[in-house]
Short mmCIF file of C-alpha atoms in Angstrom, two decimals:
data_model
loop_
_atom_site.label_atom_id
_atom_site.label_comp_id
_atom_site.label_asym_id
_atom_site.label_seq_id
_atom_site.Cartn_x
_atom_site.Cartn_y
_atom_site.Cartn_z
CA MET A 1 -53.62 47.29 -39.30
CA PRO A 2 -51.28 50.06 -40.18
CA ASP A 3 -47.79 49.41 -40.77
CA GLU A 4 -46.66 50.83 -37.55
CA ARG A 5 -42.48 51.57 -38.63
CA GLY A 6 -44.26 52.86 -41.51
CA LEU A 7 -46.06 56.12 -39.65
CA VAL A 8 -42.35 56.09 -37.62
CA ARG A 9 -40.91 56.25 -40.73
CA ALA A 10 -43.50 58.62 -42.11
CA ALA A 11 -43.72 60.79 -38.52
CA GLN A 12 -39.81 61.07 -38.75
CA ALA A 13 -40.03 63.00 -42.02
CA GLY A 14 -42.52 65.83 -40.96
CA SER A 15 -46.00 63.76 -41.31
CA ALA A 16 -48.41 64.80 -39.11
CA ASP A 17 -51.21 62.54 -40.08
CA ALA A 18 -48.64 59.84 -39.69
CA LEU A 19 -48.10 60.70 -36.44
CA GLU A 20 -51.79 61.56 -35.80
CA ARG A 21 -52.30 57.67 -36.73
CA LEU A 22 -49.66 56.78 -34.83
CA TYR A 23 -51.17 58.58 -31.13
CA ARG A 24 -54.82 57.47 -32.69
CA LEU A 25 -53.54 53.98 -32.16
CA HIS A 26 -51.73 53.93 -28.98
CA TRP A 27 -53.97 56.56 -26.59
CA PRO A 28 -56.56 54.78 -26.03
CA ARG A 29 -54.34 51.69 -24.08
CA ALA A 30 -51.86 54.13 -23.13
CA TYR A 31 -54.47 55.92 -21.07
CA ARG A 32 -55.88 53.06 -19.41
CA ALA A 33 -52.98 51.73 -18.28
CA ALA A 34 -52.19 55.18 -16.67
CA TYR A 35 -55.51 55.13 -15.52
CA LEU A 36 -55.53 51.67 -14.21
CA VAL A 37 -52.31 52.86 -11.96
CA VAL A 38 -52.55 56.57 -10.45
CA HIS A 39 -56.95 55.86 -10.57
CA ASP A 40 -56.73 59.66 -11.53
CA ALA A 41 -58.31 60.78 -14.85
CA ALA A 42 -56.22 64.37 -14.59
CA GLY A 43 -53.12 63.03 -13.63
CA ALA A 44 -53.57 59.69 -16.47
CA GLU A 45 -53.91 61.89 -18.98
CA ASP A 46 -50.90 63.73 -17.94
CA ILE A 47 -49.25 60.96 -18.14
CA ALA A 48 -50.34 59.67 -21.41
CA GLN A 49 -49.78 63.31 -22.64
CA GLU A 50 -46.58 63.53 -21.29
CA ALA A 51 -45.47 59.95 -23.12
CA PHE A 52 -46.56 60.98 -26.26
CA LEU A 53 -44.50 64.34 -25.83
CA ALA A 54 -41.72 62.70 -24.54
CA ALA A 55 -41.80 60.48 -28.57
CA VAL A 56 -42.26 63.78 -30.21
CA ARG A 57 -38.97 64.61 -28.93
CA ALA A 58 -36.92 61.47 -29.06
CA LEU A 59 -38.56 60.73 -32.95
CA ASP A 60 -35.77 61.90 -34.51
CA ARG A 61 -33.90 59.49 -32.45
CA PHE A 62 -36.12 56.40 -32.17
CA ASP A 63 -34.87 53.33 -33.98
CA ARG A 64 -37.35 51.99 -35.94
CA ARG A 65 -36.44 48.38 -36.58
CA ARG A 66 -37.85 48.25 -32.44
CA PRO A 67 -41.59 47.80 -31.91
CA PHE A 68 -43.34 51.50 -30.40
CA GLY A 69 -45.93 50.42 -28.41
CA PRO A 70 -43.24 48.39 -25.55
CA TRP A 71 -41.47 51.95 -26.11
CA LEU A 72 -44.45 54.19 -24.82
CA HIS A 73 -45.97 51.93 -22.36
CA ARG A 74 -42.85 51.84 -20.73
CA ILE A 75 -42.94 55.60 -20.69
CA VAL A 76 -46.22 55.26 -18.87
CA VAL A 77 -46.24 52.82 -16.64
CA ASN A 78 -42.23 54.11 -14.82
CA ARG A 79 -44.63 57.57 -14.85
CA ALA A 80 -47.82 55.91 -13.48
CA ILE A 81 -45.77 54.49 -10.68
CA ASP A 82 -43.89 57.68 -10.04
CA TRP A 83 -47.17 59.93 -10.23
CA ALA A 84 -48.93 57.40 -7.36
CA ARG A 85 -45.55 57.02 -5.20
CA ALA A 86 -44.98 61.30 -5.32
CA ARG A 87 -48.82 61.89 -4.95
CA SER A 88 -48.46 59.49 -1.44
CA LEU A 89 -45.68 60.75 -0.08
CA ARG A 90 -47.02 64.38 -0.17
CA GLY A 91 -50.29 62.72 0.80
CA GLU A 92 -52.00 64.91 -1.14
CA VAL A 93 -55.46 61.96 -1.20
CA GLY A 94 -56.03 60.06 1.70
CA VAL A 95 -56.06 56.46 0.81
CA ASP A 96 -59.49 56.55 2.33
CA GLU A 97 -60.68 59.35 -0.43
CA ALA A 98 -58.76 58.07 -3.22
CA LEU A 99 -60.44 54.51 -3.09
CA ALA A 100 -63.83 56.24 -2.10
CA ALA A 101 -64.02 58.61 -5.36
CA VAL A 102 -62.94 55.10 -7.11
CA GLU A 103 -66.02 52.71 -8.72
CA ASP A 104 -65.48 49.13 -7.46
CA ASP A 105 -66.30 46.43 -10.16
CA ARG A 106 -66.55 49.08 -13.08
CA ASP A 107 -67.11 47.00 -16.35
CA GLY A 108 -65.98 43.72 -14.15
CA LEU A 109 -63.08 45.05 -12.89
CA PRO A 110 -62.50 45.22 -8.56
CA LEU A 111 -61.03 48.43 -9.33
CA ARG A 112 -61.33 49.12 -5.32
CA ALA A 113 -59.14 46.58 -4.88
CA LEU A 114 -57.15 47.30 -7.50
CA ALA A 115 -56.09 50.90 -6.37
CA ALA A 116 -55.74 49.35 -2.80
CA LEU A 117 -52.24 47.21 -4.59
CA PRO A 118 -49.11 48.87 -4.00
CA PRO A 119 -48.38 50.87 -7.27
CA GLU A 120 -45.44 48.50 -7.99
CA GLN A 121 -48.10 45.44 -8.59
CA ARG A 122 -51.01 47.58 -9.71
CA ALA A 123 -48.01 48.45 -12.66
CA VAL A 124 -47.17 44.53 -13.85
CA ILE A 125 -50.96 43.95 -13.25
CA VAL A 126 -51.76 46.40 -16.04
CA LEU A 127 -48.53 45.47 -17.47
CA ARG A 128 -50.02 42.41 -18.26
CA HIS A 129 -53.91 41.23 -17.97
CA LEU A 130 -54.55 45.15 -19.91
CA LEU A 131 -51.59 45.30 -21.88
CA GLU A 132 -51.13 41.12 -22.89
CA TYR A 133 -47.45 41.36 -21.70
CA THR A 134 -45.14 37.86 -20.95
CA PRO A 135 -43.42 37.85 -17.71
CA GLY A 136 -40.24 38.10 -19.40
CA GLU A 137 -41.19 41.14 -21.89
CA ILE A 138 -42.84 42.94 -18.49
CA ALA A 139 -39.09 42.68 -16.84
CA ARG A 140 -36.98 44.27 -19.87
CA LEU A 141 -40.09 47.11 -20.16
CA LEU A 142 -38.86 47.64 -16.23
CA ASP A 143 -35.57 46.96 -16.12
CA LEU A 144 -36.76 43.96 -13.21
CA PRO A 145 -35.62 40.55 -12.58
CA ARG A 146 -38.26 38.47 -14.01
CA GLY A 147 -38.34 36.92 -10.99
CA THR A 148 -39.27 39.81 -9.14
CA VAL A 149 -42.15 40.21 -11.41
CA ASN A 150 -43.66 37.03 -10.73
CA SER A 151 -44.26 37.68 -7.57
CA ARG A 152 -45.65 41.07 -7.99
CA LEU A 153 -48.04 39.80 -10.02
CA ARG A 154 -48.90 36.47 -8.03
CA ARG A 155 -48.62 38.78 -4.44
CA GLY A 156 -51.43 41.13 -6.61
CA LEU A 157 -53.29 38.27 -7.54
CA ASP A 158 -53.97 36.78 -4.47
CA THR A 159 -54.80 40.27 -3.03
CA LEU A 160 -57.40 40.75 -5.95
CA SER A 161 -58.93 37.76 -5.03
CA ARG A 162 -59.39 37.35 -1.49
CA GLU A 163 -61.14 40.83 -2.54
CA VAL A 164 -63.47 40.12 -4.34
CA GLU A 165 -64.43 36.71 -2.44
CA ARG A 166 -65.34 39.10 0.68
CA MET B 1 -59.39 44.05 -17.66
CA LYS B 2 -59.29 44.06 -21.81
CA ALA B 3 -62.40 45.38 -21.86
CA PHE B 4 -62.32 48.42 -19.42
CA ARG B 5 -62.84 52.38 -20.69
CA ALA B 6 -61.52 55.03 -18.01
CA PRO B 7 -63.09 58.10 -17.80
CA ASP B 8 -63.68 59.99 -20.67
CA GLU B 9 -61.23 58.72 -22.79
CA VAL B 10 -62.77 60.47 -25.38
CA GLY B 11 -62.23 63.70 -24.28
CA ALA B 12 -58.82 63.52 -23.12
CA GLN B 13 -57.62 61.63 -26.38
CA GLN B 14 -58.63 64.75 -28.10
CA ARG B 15 -57.75 67.41 -25.71
CA SER B 16 -53.82 65.51 -25.52
CA TRP B 17 -53.86 65.50 -29.34
CA ALA B 18 -54.04 69.17 -29.68
CA VAL B 19 -50.81 69.32 -27.12
CA VAL B 20 -49.35 66.37 -28.74
CA ALA B 21 -49.77 67.93 -32.49
CA ALA B 22 -48.97 71.90 -31.37
CA ALA B 23 -45.86 70.36 -30.29
CA PHE B 24 -45.15 68.05 -33.12
CA ALA B 25 -45.81 71.38 -35.47
CA GLU B 26 -43.00 73.36 -33.36
CA ARG B 27 -40.63 70.84 -33.29
CA GLU B 28 -37.40 71.36 -35.00
CA PRO B 29 -35.41 68.03 -35.95
CA VAL B 30 -32.20 67.68 -35.33
CA ALA B 31 -29.88 66.18 -37.88
CA PRO B 32 -27.44 63.80 -36.79
CA ARG B 33 -23.80 65.08 -36.22
CA ARG B 34 -20.83 63.33 -36.70
CA LEU B 35 -18.20 63.93 -36.09
CA VAL B 36 -15.04 61.62 -37.27
CA PRO B 37 -12.03 60.70 -35.05
CA VAL B 38 -9.73 63.20 -38.20
CA ARG B 39 -12.41 66.02 -37.98
CA ALA B 40 -12.76 65.84 -34.29
CA ALA B 41 -8.94 66.21 -33.61
CA LEU B 42 -9.23 68.91 -36.37
CA VAL B 43 -11.73 70.86 -34.29
CA LEU B 44 -9.64 70.60 -31.51
CA ALA B 45 -6.62 71.80 -32.96
CA VAL B 46 -8.10 74.84 -34.03
CA VAL B 47 -10.02 75.28 -31.15
CA ALA B 48 -6.74 75.12 -29.45
CA ALA B 49 -5.31 77.71 -31.63
CA LEU B 50 -7.68 80.16 -31.58
CA ALA B 51 -6.99 79.76 -27.45
CA ALA B 52 -3.63 80.41 -28.02
CA VAL B 53 -4.17 83.65 -30.26
CA ALA B 54 -7.18 85.19 -27.39
CA PHE B 55 -4.27 84.81 -24.76
CA SER B 56 -1.62 86.36 -26.22
CA PRO B 57 -2.16 90.19 -26.78
CA PRO B 58 -2.85 91.04 -29.82
CA GLY B 59 -5.20 88.04 -30.14
CA HIS B 60 -7.15 89.75 -27.48
CA ALA B 61 -7.69 92.88 -28.93
CA VAL B 62 -8.89 91.45 -31.95
CA LEU B 63 -11.90 89.80 -29.38
CA THR B 64 -12.42 92.83 -27.59
CA SER B 65 -13.22 95.03 -31.02
CA VAL B 66 -15.27 91.66 -31.62
CA ARG B 67 -17.04 91.97 -29.14
CA LYS B 68 -17.81 95.50 -29.95
CA ALA B 69 -18.64 95.02 -32.99
CA ILE B 70 -21.65 92.94 -31.68
CA GLY B 71 -25.16 95.25 -31.38
CA ILE B 72 -27.35 96.40 -33.81
CA GLU B 73 -24.79 98.76 -35.83
CA ARG B 74 -26.98 102.17 -35.25
CA ALA B 75 -28.31 101.81 -31.97
CA GLN B 76 -28.80 105.11 -30.29
CA PRO B 77 -25.70 106.65 -28.05
CA ALA B 78 -28.64 107.06 -25.53
CA LEU B 79 -31.91 106.53 -24.56
CA TYR B 80 -33.37 109.37 -25.71
CA ALA B 81 -37.25 108.56 -25.15
CA LEU B 82 -38.84 105.26 -24.41
CA PRO B 83 -40.03 104.05 -27.90
CA GLY B 84 -44.44 104.14 -27.02
CA GLY B 85 -43.56 105.24 -23.71
CA GLY B 86 -44.85 104.62 -19.86
CA ARG B 87 -41.88 103.15 -17.10
CA ILE B 88 -39.06 101.01 -17.25
CA LEU B 89 -37.39 100.01 -14.02
CA ALA B 90 -33.98 98.05 -14.26
CA GLY B 91 -32.15 97.08 -10.81
CA GLY B 92 -32.11 100.93 -9.02
CA TRP B 93 -32.59 102.63 -12.27
CA LEU B 94 -36.38 104.14 -13.12
CA VAL B 95 -36.44 105.17 -16.78
CA ASN B 96 -39.39 107.72 -17.96
CA GLY B 97 -41.05 107.28 -21.12
CA ASP B 98 -39.09 110.60 -22.27
CA GLY B 99 -35.76 108.93 -21.81
CA SER B 100 -34.76 110.89 -18.38
CA THR B 101 -33.64 107.77 -15.61
CA ARG B 102 -33.56 108.47 -11.80
CA HIS B 103 -31.81 106.70 -9.58
CA LEU B 104 -34.24 104.93 -6.58
CA GLY B 105 -31.02 103.83 -4.70
CA ASP B 106 -28.21 100.97 -5.13
CA TYR B 107 -31.22 97.90 -5.32
CA LEU B 108 -30.63 94.55 -6.97
CA GLU B 109 -34.24 93.97 -8.50
CA SER B 110 -37.17 96.14 -8.23
CA SER B 111 -40.51 95.47 -9.93
CA TRP B 112 -43.66 97.38 -10.25
CA SER B 113 -47.06 97.46 -7.63
CA PRO B 114 -50.19 96.88 -10.09
CA TYR B 115 -51.61 100.38 -11.04
CA GLY B 116 -47.44 101.63 -10.63
CA ARG B 117 -47.71 103.47 -7.68
CA PHE B 118 -45.50 101.97 -6.23
CA ILE B 119 -42.09 99.70 -6.36
CA ALA B 120 -40.76 96.63 -4.51
CA ALA B 121 -36.53 96.07 -4.75
CA THR B 122 -34.66 94.86 -3.14
CA LYS B 123 -31.03 94.68 -1.34
CA ARG B 124 -29.09 91.39 -0.35
CA HIS B 125 -31.02 90.34 2.37
CA GLU B 126 -33.62 93.55 2.41
CA LEU B 127 -36.36 93.83 0.80
CA LEU B 128 -38.01 97.51 0.30
CA ALA B 129 -41.63 99.14 -0.70
CA LEU B 130 -40.55 102.16 -2.87
CA GLN B 131 -42.46 105.54 -4.42
CA PRO B 132 -41.53 105.88 -7.66
CA ASP B 133 -39.38 108.91 -6.24
CA GLY B 134 -37.40 106.79 -5.06
CA THR B 135 -38.62 107.17 -0.91
CA VAL B 136 -38.69 104.63 1.06
CA ARG B 137 -42.23 103.39 2.30
CA TRP B 138 -40.80 101.02 4.90
CA THR B 139 -38.30 98.07 4.62
CA LEU B 140 -38.14 94.07 5.87
CA ALA B 141 -35.10 92.61 6.90
CA ARG B 142 -34.73 88.66 5.11
CA PRO B 143 -31.78 86.67 4.95
CA ASP B 144 -30.84 86.80 0.58
CA VAL B 145 -33.36 88.58 -0.62
CA ARG B 146 -35.29 88.03 -4.54
CA PHE B 147 -37.51 88.05 -7.00
CA PRO B 148 -40.06 90.40 -5.35
CA ARG B 149 -43.55 90.29 -7.01
CA TRP B 150 -46.33 93.07 -5.53
CA ALA B 151 -50.09 91.91 -6.30
CA GLY B 152 -53.73 92.80 -5.49
CA THR B 153 -56.43 95.70 -5.35
CA HIS B 154 -56.24 99.69 -4.47
CA THR B 155 -57.29 98.52 -0.95
CA ASP B 156 -55.79 95.01 0.05
CA THR B 157 -52.42 93.91 -1.62
CA ARG B 158 -49.47 91.78 -1.42
CA ILE B 159 -45.89 91.06 -2.20
CA ALA B 160 -44.38 87.65 -3.02
CA TYR B 161 -40.64 87.14 -2.64
CA LEU B 162 -37.73 84.73 -1.72
CA SER B 163 -35.55 84.78 1.42
CA GLY B 164 -33.35 82.23 0.07
CA SER B 165 -34.93 79.00 -0.42
CA THR B 166 -37.86 79.88 1.29
CA LEU B 167 -41.37 81.25 -0.57
CA ARG B 168 -43.05 83.95 1.75
CA VAL B 169 -45.36 86.54 1.43
CA VAL B 170 -46.29 89.99 2.86
CA ALA B 171 -48.98 92.59 2.66
CA GLY B 172 -48.51 95.53 0.72
CA ASP B 173 -47.62 97.38 3.80
CA GLY B 174 -44.83 95.41 5.32
CA THR B 175 -47.23 94.09 7.92
CA GLY B 176 -47.88 90.82 8.42
CA ASP B 177 -44.78 88.18 6.41
CA ARG B 178 -45.56 84.88 6.86
CA GLU B 179 -43.54 81.59 4.88
CA VAL B 180 -45.22 80.01 1.83
CA GLY B 181 -43.18 77.44 1.44
CA PRO B 182 -39.44 75.62 0.30
CA ALA B 183 -39.30 77.38 -3.64
CA ALA B 184 -37.26 77.17 -6.40
CA PRO B 185 -35.19 80.36 -7.06
CA VAL B 186 -37.37 81.19 -10.04
CA ALA B 187 -39.80 84.55 -9.81
CA PRO B 188 -43.31 83.57 -8.57
CA ALA B 189 -46.40 84.81 -10.14
CA TRP B 190 -49.36 86.05 -9.60
CA ARG B 191 -52.84 85.27 -11.31
CA PRO B 192 -54.22 88.98 -12.24
CA GLY B 193 -57.91 89.66 -12.02
CA GLY B 194 -58.63 87.02 -9.13
CA PRO B 195 -57.98 86.32 -5.09
CA PHE B 196 -54.60 86.19 -4.22
CA THR B 197 -53.63 83.49 -6.14
CA LEU B 198 -49.68 82.86 -6.86
CA ALA B 199 -47.89 80.42 -8.93
CA TYR B 200 -44.50 79.75 -7.92
CA ALA B 201 -42.36 76.92 -8.94
CA GLU B 202 -41.29 74.20 -5.38
CA PRO B 203 -37.31 72.68 -5.47
CA GLY B 204 -38.40 69.69 -7.95
CA GLY B 205 -39.25 71.45 -11.00
CA ARG B 206 -42.91 71.34 -10.05
CA VAL B 207 -45.14 74.49 -10.36
CA HIS B 208 -47.64 75.02 -7.98
CA VAL B 209 -50.75 77.24 -7.43
CA PRO B 210 -51.92 76.57 -3.76
CA GLY B 211 -55.44 76.07 -4.14
CA HIS B 212 -55.29 74.85 -7.47
CA PHE B 213 -53.13 72.45 -9.43
CA ARG B 214 -49.49 71.39 -9.85
CA THR B 215 -47.80 71.13 -12.40
CA ALA B 216 -45.80 67.38 -12.82
CA ALA B 217 -42.01 67.55 -12.32
CA GLY B 218 -39.45 68.96 -14.44
CA ALA B 219 -36.11 71.23 -14.45
CA ARG B 220 -36.19 73.61 -13.00
CA PRO B 221 -38.22 76.66 -14.49
CA LEU B 222 -36.56 79.95 -16.35
CA ARG B 223 -40.17 82.02 -16.04
CA LEU B 224 -43.87 81.34 -14.14
CA ALA B 225 -45.98 84.14 -15.82
CA TRP B 226 -50.07 84.32 -16.47
CA SER B 227 -52.03 85.88 -19.19
CA SER B 228 -53.28 89.64 -18.35
CA ASP B 229 -56.63 87.97 -18.02
CA GLY B 230 -55.70 84.95 -15.51
CA ALA B 231 -56.66 82.14 -17.84
CA ARG B 232 -53.51 81.19 -18.64
CA LEU B 233 -49.75 80.12 -17.12
CA LEU B 234 -46.59 79.92 -18.49
CA VAL B 235 -43.82 77.53 -17.61
CA LEU B 236 -40.49 77.72 -19.71
CA ARG B 237 -37.58 75.70 -19.53
CA HIS B 238 -34.68 75.78 -21.36
CA ARG B 239 -35.84 73.21 -23.40
CA THR B 240 -39.76 73.22 -22.65
CA LEU B 241 -42.57 75.80 -23.07
CA ASP B 242 -45.97 74.53 -21.53
CA VAL B 243 -49.44 76.85 -21.27
CA TYR B 244 -52.14 75.40 -18.30
CA ASP B 245 -54.95 76.65 -18.66
CA ALA B 246 -56.48 77.94 -14.88
CA ARG B 247 -57.67 74.16 -13.78
CA GLY B 248 -54.32 73.09 -14.76
CA ARG B 249 -54.70 71.52 -18.02
CA ARG B 250 -51.31 71.30 -20.66
CA VAL B 251 -53.11 73.54 -22.87
CA GLN B 252 -49.52 74.29 -24.81
CA HIS B 253 -46.59 72.41 -25.54
CA ALA B 254 -43.51 73.31 -28.03
CA LEU B 255 -39.78 72.36 -27.94
CA GLY B 256 -36.77 74.49 -28.87
CA ARG B 257 -34.51 76.29 -26.82
CA PHE B 258 -35.70 78.95 -24.74
CA ALA B 259 -34.41 82.11 -22.61
CA ASP B 260 -37.35 83.66 -21.46
CA GLY B 261 -40.80 84.73 -22.76
CA ALA B 262 -43.87 86.57 -21.63
CA PHE B 263 -47.48 87.05 -22.74
CA LEU B 264 -48.56 89.41 -25.40
CA PRO B 265 -50.83 92.08 -22.55
CA GLY B 266 -54.31 91.31 -23.53
CA THR B 267 -53.94 87.93 -25.51
CA HIS B 268 -53.17 84.55 -25.26
CA ARG B 269 -50.36 84.99 -27.76
CA LEU B 270 -46.83 84.28 -26.39
CA ALA B 271 -43.63 85.84 -26.75
CA VAL B 272 -40.00 84.60 -26.35
CA LEU B 273 -36.70 84.40 -26.73
CA ALA B 274 -34.73 81.19 -27.92
CA PRO B 275 -31.12 82.85 -27.11
CA HIS B 276 -30.39 84.09 -30.12
CA ALA B 277 -34.01 85.08 -31.69
CA VAL B 278 -37.19 86.86 -30.93
CA GLN B 279 -40.09 84.96 -31.99
CA LEU B 280 -44.24 85.19 -31.78
CA LEU B 281 -45.35 81.88 -31.45
CA ALA B 282 -48.86 79.91 -32.76
CA PRO B 283 -48.18 80.60 -35.84
CA ARG B 284 -44.67 80.76 -35.03
CA ARG B 285 -42.83 84.32 -36.71
CA THR B 286 -39.14 85.20 -36.38
CA LEU B 287 -39.39 88.91 -35.09
CA PHE B 288 -35.52 89.72 -34.39
CA ARG B 289 -32.39 87.09 -35.25
CA THR B 290 -29.04 87.36 -33.84
CA THR B 291 -25.54 85.73 -33.38
CA GLY B 292 -25.37 86.77 -30.28
CA THR B 293 -27.51 85.96 -27.04
CA LEU B 294 -30.72 87.57 -25.83
CA GLN B 295 -31.45 87.58 -22.41
CA ARG B 296 -34.46 89.11 -21.12
CA LEU B 297 -37.72 90.12 -22.93
CA VAL B 298 -40.50 92.08 -21.38
CA PRO B 299 -43.61 92.92 -23.25
CA SER B 300 -44.91 96.76 -23.71
CA PRO B 301 -47.75 97.99 -21.65
CA ASP B 302 -49.80 98.09 -24.90
CA GLY B 303 -48.15 94.81 -26.50
CA ARG B 304 -47.24 96.38 -29.37
CA ARG B 305 -43.31 96.18 -28.80
CA LEU B 306 -40.57 93.42 -26.57
CA LEU B 307 -38.10 95.06 -24.52
CA VAL B 308 -35.35 92.82 -25.39
CA THR B 309 -31.73 92.96 -22.80
CA TRP B 310 -28.58 92.28 -25.00
CA PRO B 311 -26.32 91.94 -22.07
CA GLU B 312 -22.46 91.13 -23.66
CA ALA B 313 -23.80 93.66 -26.65
CA ASP B 314 -24.61 96.45 -24.35
CA GLN B 315 -28.15 97.18 -25.72
CA TRP B 316 -31.55 97.43 -25.32
CA LEU B 317 -33.44 96.17 -28.70
CA PHE B 318 -37.21 97.63 -28.92
CA VAL B 319 -38.70 94.97 -31.37
CA PRO B 320 -42.06 95.50 -32.91
CA VAL B 321 -44.20 92.80 -32.88
CA ASP B 322 -46.53 94.04 -35.65
CA PRO B 323 -44.91 93.57 -39.02
CA GLY B 324 -43.39 96.73 -40.86
CA ARG B 325 -42.17 98.31 -37.99
CA ARG B 326 -38.82 99.54 -37.15
CA LEU B 327 -36.58 97.48 -34.84
CA SER B 328 -34.78 100.22 -32.46
CA ALA B 329 -31.90 99.81 -30.82
CA VAL B 330 -30.34 101.87 -27.91
CA GLY B 331 -26.47 101.44 -26.69
CA ASN B 332 -24.38 102.31 -24.18
CA ILE B 333 -26.97 100.70 -21.57
CA ALA B 334 -24.00 100.56 -18.52
CA GLU B 335 -23.32 103.58 -19.05
CA GLN B 336 -26.67 105.03 -18.19
CA LEU B 337 -27.33 102.79 -15.73
CA GLY B 338 -24.19 102.29 -14.37
CA GLY B 339 -24.48 97.91 -15.07
CA SER B 340 -25.45 95.37 -16.67
CA LEU B 341 -29.30 95.73 -14.41
CA PRO B 342 -32.21 93.65 -14.39
CA VAL B 343 -35.20 94.56 -15.81
CA GLY B 344 -38.05 94.92 -13.37
CA GLY B 345 -41.25 95.93 -15.15
CA TRP B 346 -42.84 97.83 -17.73
CA THR B 347 -45.67 99.77 -17.22
CA SER B 348 -48.19 102.40 -18.48
#
């Protein structure tokens, strides 16, 4: 397991190798998380890429005492929620079309049902069950009351259960 | 959910790494600047003293002489000829390769039609199509007209322009004017070499290429520019530079402070103006640096020189792209062209 703080320190000092190791360590989960919120591969790629670019921009100011992953995931999930809301507002893709584009039960996941949830519920489910944050950590990441996180998790998972049982 | 894999993870990872690595290579680490209270007070005192001197008559004279000293010392006093030839538009003036100028009219902005046969010009509430001799072909009255950009073939052309905060498009013969949608005050950019494909900035800072892609939101762009083959789109903002391919995937990203930028004709290489420097990117090479503030960059038609405007020095610089060539500067631009006018294009 690479020493994440050491990699951040080396990247701050200008090591492209350290940055690449950080990138390879965190990219897959950042991209998957974005994809599960937006259900659009190009959009997820943009979101994950933009989060890493934000990391590069803020690298000199980054506090090495803090873990890198949660900081990155906070950017990814917030941007993914914004992206999903904006697409919905613009009406670029209708809900039916978006759902039809989602392959159901991929890797055992009810993706179609997940795509039908509001982006805020999708986000907390992804943070909890893909990125494995506790509800308290999710509340801090998203600047939400813990009760709100719990209720979004409960409502989202209830909906998913109903859809899976159909 | 832990076993979940998103589509094309490896490809997405590789594409994004190219962009992130390039951004990291271009980044300029900023050393933390902390003014202790005593130093901050000292700085404020010096600023106050300078301000007091500046507003006194002798102080004002000193500042004026300092301002006059800005610029290239050995600048030509007048525009005898355009290095590399061609024709340049600046507001209502046409500058020919031999240095002769023609006053087309009192226009705020102007730009070339494809092949340089006509000129789109603006007055405050009017769009006009002109011949290069200044003859007006047609006019169209619209409120707050800005940023006319002309595109097309020998037989079919369109002019995109902003009227207030709305993007509009009119045929090259002045007919069929129609609204496209709300737009930010940024010059739209036609994609070269294809059907009429336009990139423009939406009010929220997204760049939209209708029928193709829309970028993520960001600060309002300063400049949109296509490469001459239409394969790359530059979106330049004050603090970021992004290049997209024709499918809307970002292929280049750089951080810095930018004032203007363009692709060198016939290449995907970028020339940018940082406020105090002219640079080529990837790899970054500084062609010219100054303490003054540079404003506009326009490549010559052959891509071998960059016209850089420097309003506070009242100079135009012709910066060679190839090493070993000498930079030339021309002064007294405002006197020759009746003001510091926006350069609308350099054509052959």
